[in-house]
Coordinates of C-alpha atoms and ligand atoms in Angstrom, one line a residue:
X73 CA -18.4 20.8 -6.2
X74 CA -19.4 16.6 -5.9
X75 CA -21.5 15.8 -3.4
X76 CA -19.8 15.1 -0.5
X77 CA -22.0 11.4 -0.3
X78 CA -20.4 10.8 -3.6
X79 CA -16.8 10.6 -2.4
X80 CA -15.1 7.6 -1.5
X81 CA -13.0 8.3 1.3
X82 CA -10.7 5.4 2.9
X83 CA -9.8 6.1 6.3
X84 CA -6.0 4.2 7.4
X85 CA -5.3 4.3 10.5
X86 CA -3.8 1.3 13.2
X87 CA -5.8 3.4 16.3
X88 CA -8.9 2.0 16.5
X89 CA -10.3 5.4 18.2
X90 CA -9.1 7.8 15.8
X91 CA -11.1 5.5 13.1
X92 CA -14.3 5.6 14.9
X93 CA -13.5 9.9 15.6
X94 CA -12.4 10.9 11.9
X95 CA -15.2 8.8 10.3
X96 CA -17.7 10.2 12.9
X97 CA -16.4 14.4 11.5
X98 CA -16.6 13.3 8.2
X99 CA -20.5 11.8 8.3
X100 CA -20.8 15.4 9.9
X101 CA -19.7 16.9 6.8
X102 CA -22.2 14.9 4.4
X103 CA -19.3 12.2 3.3
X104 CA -21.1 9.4 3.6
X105 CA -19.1 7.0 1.7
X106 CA -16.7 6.1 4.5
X107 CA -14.7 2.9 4.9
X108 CA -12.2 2.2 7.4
X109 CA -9.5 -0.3 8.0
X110 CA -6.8 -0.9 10.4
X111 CA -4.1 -2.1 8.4
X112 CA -2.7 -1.6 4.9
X113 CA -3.2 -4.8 3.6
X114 CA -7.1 -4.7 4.2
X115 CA -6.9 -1.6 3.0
X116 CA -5.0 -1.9 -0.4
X117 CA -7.7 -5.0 -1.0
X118 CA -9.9 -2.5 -1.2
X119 CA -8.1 -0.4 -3.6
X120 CA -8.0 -3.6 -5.7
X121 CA -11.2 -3.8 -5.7
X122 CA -12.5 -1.5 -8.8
X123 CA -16.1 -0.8 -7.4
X124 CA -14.6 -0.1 -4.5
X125 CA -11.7 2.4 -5.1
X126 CA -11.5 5.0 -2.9
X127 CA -11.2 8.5 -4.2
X128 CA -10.0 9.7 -0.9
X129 CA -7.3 7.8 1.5
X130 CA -6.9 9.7 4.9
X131 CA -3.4 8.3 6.0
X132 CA -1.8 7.4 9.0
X133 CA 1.8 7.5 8.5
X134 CA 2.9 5.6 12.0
X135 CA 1.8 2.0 12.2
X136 CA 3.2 -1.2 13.2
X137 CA 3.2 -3.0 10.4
X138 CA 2.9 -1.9 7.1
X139 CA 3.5 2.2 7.6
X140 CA 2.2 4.7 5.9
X141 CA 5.0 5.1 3.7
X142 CA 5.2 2.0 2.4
X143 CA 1.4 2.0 1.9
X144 CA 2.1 5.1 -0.3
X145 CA 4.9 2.8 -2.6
X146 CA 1.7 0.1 -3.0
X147 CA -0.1 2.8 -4.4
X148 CA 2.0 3.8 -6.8
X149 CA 2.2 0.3 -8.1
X150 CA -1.3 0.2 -8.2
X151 CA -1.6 3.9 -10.2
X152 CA -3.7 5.2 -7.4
X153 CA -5.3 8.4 -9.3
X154 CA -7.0 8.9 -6.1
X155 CA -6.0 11.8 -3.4
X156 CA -3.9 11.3 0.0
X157 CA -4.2 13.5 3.1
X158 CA -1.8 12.7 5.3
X159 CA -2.6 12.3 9.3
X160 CA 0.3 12.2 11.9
X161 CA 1.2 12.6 15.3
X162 CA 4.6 13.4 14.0
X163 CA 6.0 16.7 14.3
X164 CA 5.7 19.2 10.8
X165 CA 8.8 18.4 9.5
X166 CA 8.2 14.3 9.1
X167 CA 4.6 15.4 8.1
X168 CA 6.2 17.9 5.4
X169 CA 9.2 15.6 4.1
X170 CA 6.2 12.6 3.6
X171 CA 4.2 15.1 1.8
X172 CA 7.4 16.0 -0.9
X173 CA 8.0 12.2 -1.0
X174 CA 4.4 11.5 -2.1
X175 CA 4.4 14.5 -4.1
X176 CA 7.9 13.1 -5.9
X177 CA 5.7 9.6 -6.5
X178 CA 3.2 11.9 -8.6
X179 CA 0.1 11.0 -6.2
X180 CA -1.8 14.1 -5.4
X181 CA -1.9 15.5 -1.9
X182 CA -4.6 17.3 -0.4
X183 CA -2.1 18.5 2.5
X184 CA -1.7 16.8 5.9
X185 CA -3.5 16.9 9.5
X186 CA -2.1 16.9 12.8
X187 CA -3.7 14.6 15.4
X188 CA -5.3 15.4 17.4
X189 CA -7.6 16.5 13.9
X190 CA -9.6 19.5 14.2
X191 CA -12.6 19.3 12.3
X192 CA -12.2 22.6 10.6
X193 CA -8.9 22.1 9.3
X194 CA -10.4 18.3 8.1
X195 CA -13.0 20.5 6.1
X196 CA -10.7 22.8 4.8
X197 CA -8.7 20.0 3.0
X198 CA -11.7 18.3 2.1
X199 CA -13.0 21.4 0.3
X200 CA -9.9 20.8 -2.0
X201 CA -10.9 17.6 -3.7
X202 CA -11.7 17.7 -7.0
X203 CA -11.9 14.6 -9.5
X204 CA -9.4 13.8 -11.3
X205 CA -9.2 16.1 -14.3
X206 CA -10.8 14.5 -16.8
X207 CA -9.4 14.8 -20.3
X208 CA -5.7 14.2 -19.1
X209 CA -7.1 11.6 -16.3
X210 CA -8.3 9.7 -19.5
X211 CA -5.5 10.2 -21.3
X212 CA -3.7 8.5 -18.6
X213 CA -5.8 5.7 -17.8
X214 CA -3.1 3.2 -20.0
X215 CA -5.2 -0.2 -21.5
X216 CA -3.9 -3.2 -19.7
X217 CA -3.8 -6.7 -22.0
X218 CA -5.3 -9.9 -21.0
X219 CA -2.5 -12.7 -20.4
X220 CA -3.5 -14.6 -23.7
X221 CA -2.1 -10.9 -25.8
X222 CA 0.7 -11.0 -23.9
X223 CA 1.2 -14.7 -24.7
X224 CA 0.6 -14.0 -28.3
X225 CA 3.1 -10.7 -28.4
X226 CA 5.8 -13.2 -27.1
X227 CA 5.0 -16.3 -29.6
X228 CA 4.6 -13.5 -32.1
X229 CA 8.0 -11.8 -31.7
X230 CA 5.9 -8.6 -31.2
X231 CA 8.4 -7.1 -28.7
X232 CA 11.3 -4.8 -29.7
X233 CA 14.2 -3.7 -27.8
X234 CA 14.8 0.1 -27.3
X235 CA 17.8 1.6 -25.7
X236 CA 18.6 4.4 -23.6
X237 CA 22.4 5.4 -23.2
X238 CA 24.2 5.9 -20.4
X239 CA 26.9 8.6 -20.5
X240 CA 29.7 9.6 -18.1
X241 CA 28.8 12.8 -16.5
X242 CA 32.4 14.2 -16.8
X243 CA 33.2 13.9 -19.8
X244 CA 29.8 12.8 -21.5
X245 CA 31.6 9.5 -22.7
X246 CA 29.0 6.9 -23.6
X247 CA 29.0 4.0 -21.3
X248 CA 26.7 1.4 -21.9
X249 CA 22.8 1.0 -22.7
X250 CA 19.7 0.1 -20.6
X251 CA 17.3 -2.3 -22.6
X252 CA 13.6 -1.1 -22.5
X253 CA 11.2 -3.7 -24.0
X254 CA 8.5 -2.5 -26.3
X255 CA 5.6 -4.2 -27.8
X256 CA 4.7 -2.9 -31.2
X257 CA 1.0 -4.1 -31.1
X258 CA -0.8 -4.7 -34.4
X259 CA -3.6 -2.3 -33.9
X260 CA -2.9 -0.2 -30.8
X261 CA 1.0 0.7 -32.1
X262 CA 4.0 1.0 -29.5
X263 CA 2.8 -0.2 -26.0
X264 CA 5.2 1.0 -23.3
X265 CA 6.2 -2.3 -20.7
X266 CA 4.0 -1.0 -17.2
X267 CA 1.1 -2.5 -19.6
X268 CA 2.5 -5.6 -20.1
X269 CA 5.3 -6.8 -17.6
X270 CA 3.3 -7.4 -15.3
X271 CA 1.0 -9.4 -16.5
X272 CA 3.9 -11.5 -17.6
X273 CA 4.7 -11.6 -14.1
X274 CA 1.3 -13.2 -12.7
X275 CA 1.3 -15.6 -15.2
X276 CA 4.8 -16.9 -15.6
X277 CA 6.2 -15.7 -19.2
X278 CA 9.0 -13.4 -17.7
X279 CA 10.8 -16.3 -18.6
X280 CA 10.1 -16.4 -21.6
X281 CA 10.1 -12.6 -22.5
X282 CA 13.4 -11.9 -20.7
X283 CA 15.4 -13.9 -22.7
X284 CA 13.6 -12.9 -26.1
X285 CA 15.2 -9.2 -24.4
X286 CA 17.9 -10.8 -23.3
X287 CA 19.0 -12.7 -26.7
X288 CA 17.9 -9.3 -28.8
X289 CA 19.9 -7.3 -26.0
X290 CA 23.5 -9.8 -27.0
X291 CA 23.1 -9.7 -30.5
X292 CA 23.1 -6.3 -30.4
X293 CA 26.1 -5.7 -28.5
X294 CA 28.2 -7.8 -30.4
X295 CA 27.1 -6.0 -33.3
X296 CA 28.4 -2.6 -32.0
X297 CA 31.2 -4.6 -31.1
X298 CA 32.1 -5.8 -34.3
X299 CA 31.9 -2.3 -35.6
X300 CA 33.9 -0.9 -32.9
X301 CA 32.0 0.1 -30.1
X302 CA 32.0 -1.6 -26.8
X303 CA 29.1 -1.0 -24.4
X304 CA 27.9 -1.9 -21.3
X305 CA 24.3 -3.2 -22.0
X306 CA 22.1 -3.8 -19.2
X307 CA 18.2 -5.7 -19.0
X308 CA 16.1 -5.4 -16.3
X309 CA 15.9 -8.7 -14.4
X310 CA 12.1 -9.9 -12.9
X311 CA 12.7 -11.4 -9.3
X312 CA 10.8 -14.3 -11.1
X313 CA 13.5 -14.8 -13.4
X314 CA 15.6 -15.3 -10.3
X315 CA 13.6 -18.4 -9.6
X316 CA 15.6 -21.2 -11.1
X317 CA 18.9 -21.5 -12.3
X318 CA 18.2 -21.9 -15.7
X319 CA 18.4 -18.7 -15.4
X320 CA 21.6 -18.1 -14.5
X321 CA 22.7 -21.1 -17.6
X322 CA 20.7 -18.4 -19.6
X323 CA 23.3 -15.9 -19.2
X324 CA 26.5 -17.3 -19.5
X325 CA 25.0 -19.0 -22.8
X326 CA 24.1 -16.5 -24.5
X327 CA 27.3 -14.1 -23.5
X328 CA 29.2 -17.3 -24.6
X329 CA 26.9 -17.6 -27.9
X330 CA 27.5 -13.5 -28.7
X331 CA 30.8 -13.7 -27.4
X332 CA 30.2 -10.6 -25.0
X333 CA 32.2 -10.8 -21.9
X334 CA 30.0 -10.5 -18.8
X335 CA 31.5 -7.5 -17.2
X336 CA 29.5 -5.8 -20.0
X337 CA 25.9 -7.7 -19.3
X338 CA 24.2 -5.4 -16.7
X339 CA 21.9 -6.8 -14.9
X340 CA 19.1 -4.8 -13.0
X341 CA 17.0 -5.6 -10.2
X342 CA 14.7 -3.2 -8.4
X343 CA 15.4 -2.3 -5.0
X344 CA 11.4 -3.2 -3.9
X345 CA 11.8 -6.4 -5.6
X346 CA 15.1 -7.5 -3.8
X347 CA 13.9 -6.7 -0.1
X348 CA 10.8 -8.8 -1.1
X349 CA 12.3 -12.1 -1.9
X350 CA 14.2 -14.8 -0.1
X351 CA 17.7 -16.7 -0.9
X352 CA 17.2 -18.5 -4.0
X353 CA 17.2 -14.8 -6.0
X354 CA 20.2 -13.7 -3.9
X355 CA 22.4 -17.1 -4.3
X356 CA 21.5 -16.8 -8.0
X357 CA 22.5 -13.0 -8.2
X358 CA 25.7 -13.9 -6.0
X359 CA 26.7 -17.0 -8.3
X360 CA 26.5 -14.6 -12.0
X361 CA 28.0 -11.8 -9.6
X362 CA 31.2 -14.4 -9.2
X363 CA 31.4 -14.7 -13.0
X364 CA 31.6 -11.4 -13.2
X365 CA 28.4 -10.2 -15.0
X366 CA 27.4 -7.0 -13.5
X367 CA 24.7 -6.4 -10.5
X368 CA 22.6 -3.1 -10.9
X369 CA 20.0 -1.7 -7.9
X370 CA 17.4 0.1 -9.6
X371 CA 15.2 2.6 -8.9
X372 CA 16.9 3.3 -5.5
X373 CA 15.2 5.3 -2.8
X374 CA 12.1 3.7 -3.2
X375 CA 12.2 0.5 -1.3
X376 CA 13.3 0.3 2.0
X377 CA 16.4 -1.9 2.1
X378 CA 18.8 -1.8 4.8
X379 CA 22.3 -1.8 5.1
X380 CA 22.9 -5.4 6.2
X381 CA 20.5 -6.6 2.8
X382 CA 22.6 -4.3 0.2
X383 CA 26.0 -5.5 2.1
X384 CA 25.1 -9.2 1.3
X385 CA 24.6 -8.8 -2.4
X386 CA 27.8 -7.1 -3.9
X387 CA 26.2 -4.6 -6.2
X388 CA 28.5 -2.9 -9.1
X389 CA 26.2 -0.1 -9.4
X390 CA 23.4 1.8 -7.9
X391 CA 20.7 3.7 -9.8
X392 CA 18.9 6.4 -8.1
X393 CA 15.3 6.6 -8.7
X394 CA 14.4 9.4 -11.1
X395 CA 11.5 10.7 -8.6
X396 CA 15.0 12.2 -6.6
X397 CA 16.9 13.2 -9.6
X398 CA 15.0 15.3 -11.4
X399 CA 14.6 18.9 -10.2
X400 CA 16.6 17.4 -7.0
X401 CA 18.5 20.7 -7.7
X402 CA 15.9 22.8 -6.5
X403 CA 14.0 20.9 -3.8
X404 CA 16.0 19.9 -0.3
X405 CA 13.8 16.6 0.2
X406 CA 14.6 15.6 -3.2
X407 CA 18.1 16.8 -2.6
X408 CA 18.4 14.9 0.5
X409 CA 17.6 11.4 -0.7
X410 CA 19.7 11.8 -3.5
X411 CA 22.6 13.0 -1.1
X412 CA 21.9 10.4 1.0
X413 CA 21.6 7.5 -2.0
X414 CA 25.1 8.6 -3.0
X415 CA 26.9 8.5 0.0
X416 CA 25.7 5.0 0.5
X417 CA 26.8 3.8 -2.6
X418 CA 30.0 5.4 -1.9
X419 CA 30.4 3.2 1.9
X420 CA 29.4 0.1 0.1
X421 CA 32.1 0.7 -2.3
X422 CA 29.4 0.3 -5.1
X423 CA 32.0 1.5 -8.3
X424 CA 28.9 3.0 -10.4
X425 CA 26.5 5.4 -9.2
X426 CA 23.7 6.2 -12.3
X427 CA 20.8 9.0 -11.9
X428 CA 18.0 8.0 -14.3
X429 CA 15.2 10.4 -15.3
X430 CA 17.8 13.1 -15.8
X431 CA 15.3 15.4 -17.8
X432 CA 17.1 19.2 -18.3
X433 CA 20.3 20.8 -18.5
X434 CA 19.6 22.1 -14.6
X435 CA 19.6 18.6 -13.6
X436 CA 23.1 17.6 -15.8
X437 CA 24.8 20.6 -14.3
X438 CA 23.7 19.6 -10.5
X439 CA 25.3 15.9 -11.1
X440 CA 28.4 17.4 -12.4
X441 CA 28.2 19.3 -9.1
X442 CA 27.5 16.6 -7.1
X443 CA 29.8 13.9 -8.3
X444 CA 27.4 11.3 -9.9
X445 CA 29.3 8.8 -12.2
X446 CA 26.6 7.6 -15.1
X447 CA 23.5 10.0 -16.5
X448 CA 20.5 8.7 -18.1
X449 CA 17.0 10.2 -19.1
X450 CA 15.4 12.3 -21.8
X451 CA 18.0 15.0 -22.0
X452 CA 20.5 12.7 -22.9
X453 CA 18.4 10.6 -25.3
X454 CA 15.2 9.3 -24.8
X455 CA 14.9 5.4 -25.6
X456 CA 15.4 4.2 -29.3
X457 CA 15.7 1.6 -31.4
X458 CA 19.3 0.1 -32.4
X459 CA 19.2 1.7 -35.6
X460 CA 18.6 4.7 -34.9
X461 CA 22.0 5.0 -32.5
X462 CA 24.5 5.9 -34.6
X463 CA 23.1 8.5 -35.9
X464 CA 22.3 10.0 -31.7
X465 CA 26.0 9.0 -31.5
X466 CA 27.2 11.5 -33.9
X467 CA 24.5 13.8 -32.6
X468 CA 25.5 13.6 -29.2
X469 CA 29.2 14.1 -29.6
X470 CA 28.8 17.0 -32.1
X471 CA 26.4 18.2 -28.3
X472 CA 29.8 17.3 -26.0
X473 CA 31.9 20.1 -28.1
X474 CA 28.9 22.5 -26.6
X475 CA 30.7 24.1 -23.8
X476 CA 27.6 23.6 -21.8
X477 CA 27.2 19.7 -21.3
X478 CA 31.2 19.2 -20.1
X479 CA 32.8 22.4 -19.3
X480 CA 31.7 23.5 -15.9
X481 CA 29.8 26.7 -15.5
Ligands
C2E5 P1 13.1 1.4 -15.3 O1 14.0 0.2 -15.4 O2 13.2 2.3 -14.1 O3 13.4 2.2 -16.7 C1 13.4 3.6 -16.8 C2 12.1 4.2 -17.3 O4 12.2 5.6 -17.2 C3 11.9 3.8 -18.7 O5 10.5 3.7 -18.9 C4 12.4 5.1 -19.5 O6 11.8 5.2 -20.7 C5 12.0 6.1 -18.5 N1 12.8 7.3 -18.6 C6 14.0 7.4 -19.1 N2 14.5 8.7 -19.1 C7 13.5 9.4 -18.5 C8 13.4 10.8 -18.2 O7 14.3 11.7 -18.4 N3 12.2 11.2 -17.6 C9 11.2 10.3 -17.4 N4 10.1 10.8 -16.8 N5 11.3 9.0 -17.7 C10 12.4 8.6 -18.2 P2 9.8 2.5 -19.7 O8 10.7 2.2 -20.9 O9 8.4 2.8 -19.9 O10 10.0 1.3 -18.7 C11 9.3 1.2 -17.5 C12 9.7 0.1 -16.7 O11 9.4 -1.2 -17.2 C13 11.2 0.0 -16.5 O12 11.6 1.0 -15.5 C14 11.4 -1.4 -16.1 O13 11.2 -1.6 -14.7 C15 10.3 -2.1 -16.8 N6 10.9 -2.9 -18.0 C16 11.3 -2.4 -19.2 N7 11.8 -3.4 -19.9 C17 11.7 -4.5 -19.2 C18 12.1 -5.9 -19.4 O14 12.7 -6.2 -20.5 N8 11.9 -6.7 -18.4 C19 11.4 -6.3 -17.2 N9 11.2 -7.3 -16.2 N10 11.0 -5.1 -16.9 C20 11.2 -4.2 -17.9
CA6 CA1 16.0 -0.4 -15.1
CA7 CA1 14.9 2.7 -12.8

């Protein structure tokens, strides 16, 4: 067991009182390391801060302004390979369905307290803290590059497109593509985007890298074109892209240039990005939307757009996160958002409904149950390069004739 002094435990909480109580039980307890804050942005500076990282975040899930679900998103963003205890006046059942969401995000979970917070049942979670394992931890811990390599990998022509296919779940027809950038680094080999986007981000070459993707993404298409295969291929769009029109220009170029109509350019935008931004993105989105390129909301389910937002933008498809896809089969919280992801689609008359991360041949057989249009994730095919897709094409039909992937069972 660490000594208890040796813990860094970040206490969350908009009450004032309970702050002064919970910190007051855990300097009982020998944790010594305690900071407190009353609102999640003072609190997620502190995750930024490296010396500062908390290994322990006791979490309120009701406050006024940035809630304790939303605080949990931040953290994924921020690979948090901390722990979370939840704390809630809620009743069990908002306490339990938190718990499977954070679970479905991959932070670990110590369990949750009830206020008013006994501080037995504090101790009792607290006894289950353990560091991170340490070999896989490490494992994890993914190298992030400096903006100058990313610069360079641009210049360089470093990046490669991979592709992932998305298939009709009826009949396992293949529909279109999703893009995935790649950087095949000199010395460290293939480095997967969350270590490099964004960077590009904070220091303005998403331009620049999306339409390196972008014109890479074209050129392919209209080379399974020419040899008889028409696809939908889709790139994932940076809200910073959606800055300036140039962008848009930058679209109907190039689909002019590779002679690929736009109703088979997808483009997709994450749902936490959209709720974040202002008009400019939206009049841009709206404007390719009325030359008919294709709008895609991705990873759906994990930010918290409203009805009214999604109504404004007129989407052609909807992707549901994979967090409530896979094993959504077997778990009812799981099962719930992903219910509750396709119904919407289906009100806001959004044609194409895609499940990503669809990982097994439990989770194919539960979208053929449920109705889902598109599948896409490793038990389909795991991202690859363009030459390697005829030859997953041939594979993959030879699959279909397997009674299992279309015949119901
Ligand atoms: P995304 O758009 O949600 O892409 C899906 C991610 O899930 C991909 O990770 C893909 O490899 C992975 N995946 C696919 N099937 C499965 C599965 O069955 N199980 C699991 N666990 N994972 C699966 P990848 O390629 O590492 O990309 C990560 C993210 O990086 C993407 O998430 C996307 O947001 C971003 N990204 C990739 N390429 C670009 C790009 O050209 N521009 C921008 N702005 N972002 C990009
Ligand atoms: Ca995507
Ligand atoms: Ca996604």
């Amino acid at each position: 067991m660490v000594e208890p002094s040796k813990i860094k435990i970040l206490v969350l909480d908009d009450d004032t009182f309970m702050l002064k109580l919970l910190s007051k039980m855990l300097l009982k307890q020998g944790f010594t390391s305690v900071s407190v804050h009353d609102n999640g942005r003072d609190a997620l500076n502190q995750v930024d801060d490296v010396a500062a990282r908390p290994d322990l975040i006791l979490l309120d899930l009701n406050m006024p302004e940035m809630d304790g679900i939303e605080f949990v998103r931040y953290l994924v963003e921020r690979d948090f390979d901390g722990s979370l205890i939840l704390v809630s006046g809620e009743d069990e059942r908002m306490l339990k369905t938190t718990e499977k969401l954070v679970r479905a995000h991959k932070i670990s979970i110590l369990g949750y307290l009830h206020k008013p917070v006994k501080p037995d049942t504090l101790a009792a979670l607290l006894k289950k803290w353990s560091q991170p394992v340490k070999p896989e931890a490490a494992q994890k811990i993914k190298k992030k590059y400096g903006v100058d390599a990313v610069r360079a990998a641009i210049t360089e022509k470093q990046l490669v497109n991979y592709y992932q296919p998305k298939v009709a779940v009826t009949n396992g027809e293949v529909i279109g593509v999703e893009t995935l950038v790649r950087w095949l680094h000199p010395e460290d080999g293939l480095v997967a985007p969350d270590q490099f986007i964004a960077t590009a981000e904070a220091h303005g070459l998403i331009n620049d890298l999306t339409r390196l993707v972008l014109t890479g993404a074209l050129e392919q298409a209209s080379i399974w074109q020419q040899s008889g295969l028409t696809l939908r291929v889709a790139i994932n769009v940076s809200m910073d892209n959606l800055a300036s029109l140039d962008f848009q220009d930058l679209v109907v170029e190039l689909a002019a240039k590779y002679k690929v109509l736009p109703k088979y350019v997808v483009l997709e935008v994450t749902e936490s990005q959209l709720m974040k931004d202002s008009r400019v993105p939206l009049e841009i989105l709206t404007r390719l939307r009325l030359k008919r390129f294709h709008l895609s909301i991705d990873d759906f389910g994990t930010g918290h757009s409203s009805l009214a937002q999604l109504r404004d933008i007129p989407f052609d498809e909807l992707k549901i996160d994979q967090g409530f896809v896979h094993r959504a089969w077997t778990d009812e919280t799981l099962r719930a958002m992903y219910d509750a992801s396709l119904a919407l689609a289906r009100q806001l008359d959004i044609e194409v409904v895609v499940a990503e991360g669809v990982e097994d041949q439990d989770d194919w057989n539960f979208l053929r149950r449920t109705g889902c249009d598109l599948a896409q994730g490793n038990f389909i095919s795991k991202p690859m390069r363009a030459a390697d897709f005829s030859a997953w094409l041939q594979d993959w039909r030879k699959r279909i004739q397997d009674t299992r992937i279309v015949v119901d069972t």
